[in-house]
């Protein structure tokens, strides 16, 4: 099975994983790239207008989604699931 390579990033999978654990330090532009990656690019303008950084993203609660224009239940679930994955990746201990 071939691994799909996206044009969004030319980082290795190891670098990509470490960038996920750096989510709290993401810029607004990195959050927008993450939205693209999880298939929710239609919310880019709202996240950009609201200046959602990685730290802000990880602090979002489901009640905030409506303020960002995320009203479809399926999209809320995708967004919430993606945030939970980032939180879990961020809480994993790093190897030295």
Coordinates of N, CA and C in Angstrom, one line a residue:
X1 N 0.8 -1.2 0.0 CA 0.0 0.0 0.0 C 0.9 1.2 0.0
X2 N 0.6 2.2 -0.8 CA 1.4 3.4 -0.9 C 0.9 4.5 0.0
X3 N 1.8 5.2 0.6 CA 1.4 6.3 1.5 C 1.2 7.5 0.7
X4 N 0.0 8.2 0.9 CA -0.3 9.4 0.1 C 0.6 10.6 0.6
X5 N 1.2 11.3 -0.3 CA 2.0 12.4 0.1 C 1.3 13.7 -0.3
X6 N 1.1 14.6 0.6 CA 0.4 15.8 0.3 C 1.4 16.9 0.0
X7 N 0.9 17.9 -0.7 CA 1.8 19.0 -1.1 C 1.8 20.1 0.0
X8 N 1.0 19.9 1.1 CA 0.9 20.9 2.2 C 2.2 20.9 2.9
X9 N 2.9 19.7 3.0 CA 4.1 19.6 3.8 C 5.1 18.7 3.2
X10 N 6.3 19.0 3.2 CA 7.3 18.1 2.7 C 8.2 17.6 3.8
X11 N 7.6 17.5 5.0 CA 8.3 17.0 6.2 C 8.2 15.5 6.2
X12 N 9.2 14.9 6.9 CA 9.1 13.4 7.1 C 8.1 13.1 8.1
X13 N 7.7 11.9 8.2 CA 6.6 11.5 9.1 C 7.1 11.8 10.6
X14 N 8.3 11.6 10.9 CA 8.8 11.9 12.2 C 8.7 13.4 12.5
X15 N 9.1 14.2 11.6 CA 8.9 15.7 11.7 C 7.5 16.1 11.9
X16 N 6.6 15.4 11.1 CA 5.2 15.7 11.1 C 4.6 15.4 12.5
X17 N 5.1 14.2 13.0 CA 4.6 13.8 14.4 C 5.0 14.8 15.4
X18 N 6.3 15.3 15.3 CA 6.7 16.3 16.3 C 6.0 17.6 16.2
X19 N 5.6 17.9 14.9 CA 4.9 19.2 14.7 C 3.5 19.1 15.4
X20 N 2.9 17.8 15.4 CA 1.6 17.7 16.0 C 1.7 17.9 17.5
X21 N 2.8 17.4 18.1 CA 3.0 17.6 19.5 C 3.3 19.0 19.9
X22 N 3.6 19.8 18.9 CA 3.9 21.3 19.1 C 2.6 22.1 18.8
X23 N 1.5 21.5 18.7 CA 0.2 22.2 18.4 C 0.0 23.4 19.3
X24 N 0.3 23.4 20.6 CA 0.1 24.6 21.4 C 0.9 25.8 20.9
X25 N 1.9 25.6 20.1 CA 2.7 26.7 19.6 C 2.4 27.0 18.1
X26 N 1.4 26.4 17.6 CA 1.1 26.7 16.2 C 0.6 28.1 16.0
X27 N 1.0 28.6 14.8 CA 0.5 29.9 14.4 C -0.9 29.8 13.8
X28 N -1.5 30.9 13.5 CA -2.9 30.8 12.8 C -2.7 30.1 11.5
X29 N -1.7 30.3 10.8 CA -1.5 29.7 9.5 C -1.3 28.2 9.6
X30 N -0.7 27.7 10.7 CA -0.5 26.3 10.9 C -1.9 25.6 11.3
X31 N -2.7 26.4 12.0 CA -4.1 25.9 12.3 C -4.9 25.8 11.0
X32 N -4.7 26.7 10.1 CA -5.5 26.7 8.9 C -5.0 25.5 8.1
X33 N -3.8 25.1 8.1 CA -3.3 23.9 7.4 C -3.8 22.7 8.0
X34 N -4.0 22.7 9.3 CA -4.6 21.5 10.0 C -6.0 21.4 9.6
X35 N -6.8 22.5 9.5 CA -8.2 22.4 9.1 C -8.2 21.8 7.7
X36 N -7.3 22.1 6.8 CA -7.3 21.5 5.5 C -7.1 20.0 5.6
X37 N -6.1 19.6 6.4 CA -5.7 18.2 6.6 C -6.9 17.4 7.1
X38 N -7.7 17.9 8.0 CA -8.9 17.1 8.5 C -10.1 17.3 7.7
X39 N -10.0 18.0 6.6 CA -11.2 18.1 5.7 C -12.2 19.2 6.0
X40 N -11.8 20.2 6.8 CA -12.7 21.3 7.1 C -12.2 22.6 6.7
X41 N -11.7 22.7 5.5 CA -11.1 23.9 4.9 C -12.2 25.0 4.8
X42 N -13.4 24.7 4.7 CA -14.5 25.8 4.6 C -14.5 26.7 5.8
X43 N -13.9 26.3 6.9 CA -13.9 27.2 8.1 C -12.6 28.0 8.2
X44 N -11.7 27.9 7.2 CA -10.5 28.7 7.2 C -10.7 30.2 7.5
X45 N -11.6 30.8 6.8 CA -11.8 32.2 6.9 C -12.2 32.6 8.3
X46 N -13.1 31.8 8.9 CA -13.6 32.1 10.3 C -12.5 31.9 11.3
X47 N -11.7 30.9 11.2 CA -10.6 30.7 12.1 C -9.5 31.8 11.9
X48 N -9.3 32.2 10.7 CA -8.4 33.3 10.4 C -8.9 34.6 11.0
X49 N -10.1 34.9 10.7 CA -10.7 36.2 11.2 C -10.7 36.2 12.8
X50 N -10.9 35.1 13.4 CA -10.8 35.0 14.9 C -9.5 34.7 15.4
X51 N -8.4 34.7 14.5 CA -7.0 34.6 14.9 C -6.8 33.4 15.9
X52 N -7.3 32.2 15.4 CA -7.2 31.0 16.3 C -5.8 30.4 16.1
X53 N -5.0 30.4 17.1 CA -3.7 29.8 17.2 C -3.8 28.4 17.7
X54 N -2.7 27.7 17.7 CA -2.8 26.3 18.3 C -3.2 26.3 19.7
X55 N -2.8 27.2 20.5 CA -3.2 27.3 21.9 C -4.7 27.5 22.0
X56 N -5.2 28.4 21.2 CA -6.6 28.7 21.1 C -7.4 27.5 20.7
X57 N -6.9 26.8 19.7 CA -7.6 25.6 19.1 C -7.7 24.6 20.2
X58 N -6.7 24.3 21.0 CA -6.7 23.3 22.0 C -7.6 23.7 23.2
X59 N -7.9 25.0 23.3 CA -8.8 25.5 24.4 C -10.3 25.6 23.9
X60 N -10.6 25.4 22.6 CA -11.9 25.4 22.2 C -12.8 24.4 22.8
X61 N -14.0 24.8 23.0 CA -15.0 23.8 23.6 C -16.1 23.7 22.5
X62 N -16.9 22.7 22.6 CA -18.0 22.5 21.6 C -18.9 23.7 21.5
X63 N -19.1 24.4 22.6 CA -20.0 25.6 22.7 C -19.4 26.7 21.8
X64 N -18.1 26.7 21.6 CA -17.5 27.7 20.8 C -17.6 27.5 19.3
X65 N -18.0 26.3 18.9 CA -18.0 26.0 17.5 C -19.0 26.9 16.7
X66 N -20.2 27.2 17.3 CA -21.2 28.0 16.6 C -20.7 29.4 16.4
X67 N -19.9 29.9 17.3 CA -19.3 31.3 17.1 C -18.3 31.3 15.9
X68 N -17.8 30.1 15.6 CA -16.8 30.0 14.5 C -17.5 29.6 13.2
X69 N -18.9 29.4 13.3 CA -19.6 29.1 12.1 C -19.8 27.6 11.8
X70 N -19.3 26.8 12.8 CA -19.4 25.3 12.6 C -20.7 24.9 13.2
X71 N -21.7 24.6 12.3 CA -23.1 24.3 12.8 C -23.5 22.9 12.5
X72 N -22.8 22.3 11.5 CA -23.2 20.9 11.1 C -22.7 19.9 12.1
X73 N -23.5 19.0 12.6 CA -23.2 18.0 13.6 C -22.0 17.2 13.2
X74 N -21.9 16.8 11.9 CA -20.8 16.0 11.5 C -19.5 16.8 11.5
X75 N -19.6 18.0 11.2 CA -18.4 18.9 11.2 C -17.9 19.1 12.6
X76 N -18.9 19.3 13.5 CA -18.5 19.5 14.9 C -17.8 18.3 15.4
X77 N -18.3 17.1 15.1 CA -17.6 15.8 15.5 C -16.2 15.7 14.9
X78 N -16.1 16.1 13.7 CA -14.8 16.0 13.0 C -13.8 16.9 13.7
X79 N -14.2 18.1 14.0 CA -13.4 19.2 14.6 C -13.1 18.7 16.1
X80 N -14.1 18.3 16.8 CA -13.8 17.9 18.2 C -12.9 16.7 18.2
X81 N -13.1 15.7 17.3 CA -12.2 14.5 17.3 C -10.8 14.9 17.0
X82 N -10.6 15.8 16.0 CA -9.3 16.3 15.7 C -8.6 17.0 16.8
X83 N -9.3 17.8 17.6 CA -8.8 18.5 18.7 C -8.4 17.5 19.8
X84 N -9.2 16.5 20.0 CA -8.9 15.5 21.0 C -7.6 14.7 20.7
X85 N -7.5 14.4 19.4 CA -6.2 13.8 18.9 C -5.0 14.6 19.2
X86 N -5.1 15.9 19.0 CA -4.0 16.9 19.2 C -3.7 16.9 20.7
X87 N -4.8 16.9 21.5 CA -4.6 17.0 23.0 C -3.9 15.7 23.5
X88 N -4.3 14.6 22.9 CA -3.6 13.3 23.3 C -2.2 13.3 22.9
X89 N -1.9 13.7 21.7 CA -0.5 13.8 21.2 C 0.3 14.7 22.0
X90 N -0.3 15.8 22.4 CA 0.5 16.8 23.2 C 0.8 16.3 24.6
X91 N -0.1 15.4 25.1 CA 0.1 14.9 26.5 C 1.0 13.7 26.6
X92 N 1.4 13.1 25.4 CA 2.3 11.9 25.4 C 3.7 12.4 25.8
X93 N 4.3 11.6 26.7 CA 5.7 12.0 27.1 C 6.7 11.9 25.9
X94 N 7.6 12.8 25.8 CA 8.6 12.7 24.7 C 9.8 11.9 25.2
X95 N 10.4 11.2 24.2 CA 11.6 10.4 24.5 C 12.8 11.2 24.4
X96 N 13.7 11.0 25.4 CA 15.0 11.8 25.3 C 16.1 10.9 24.8

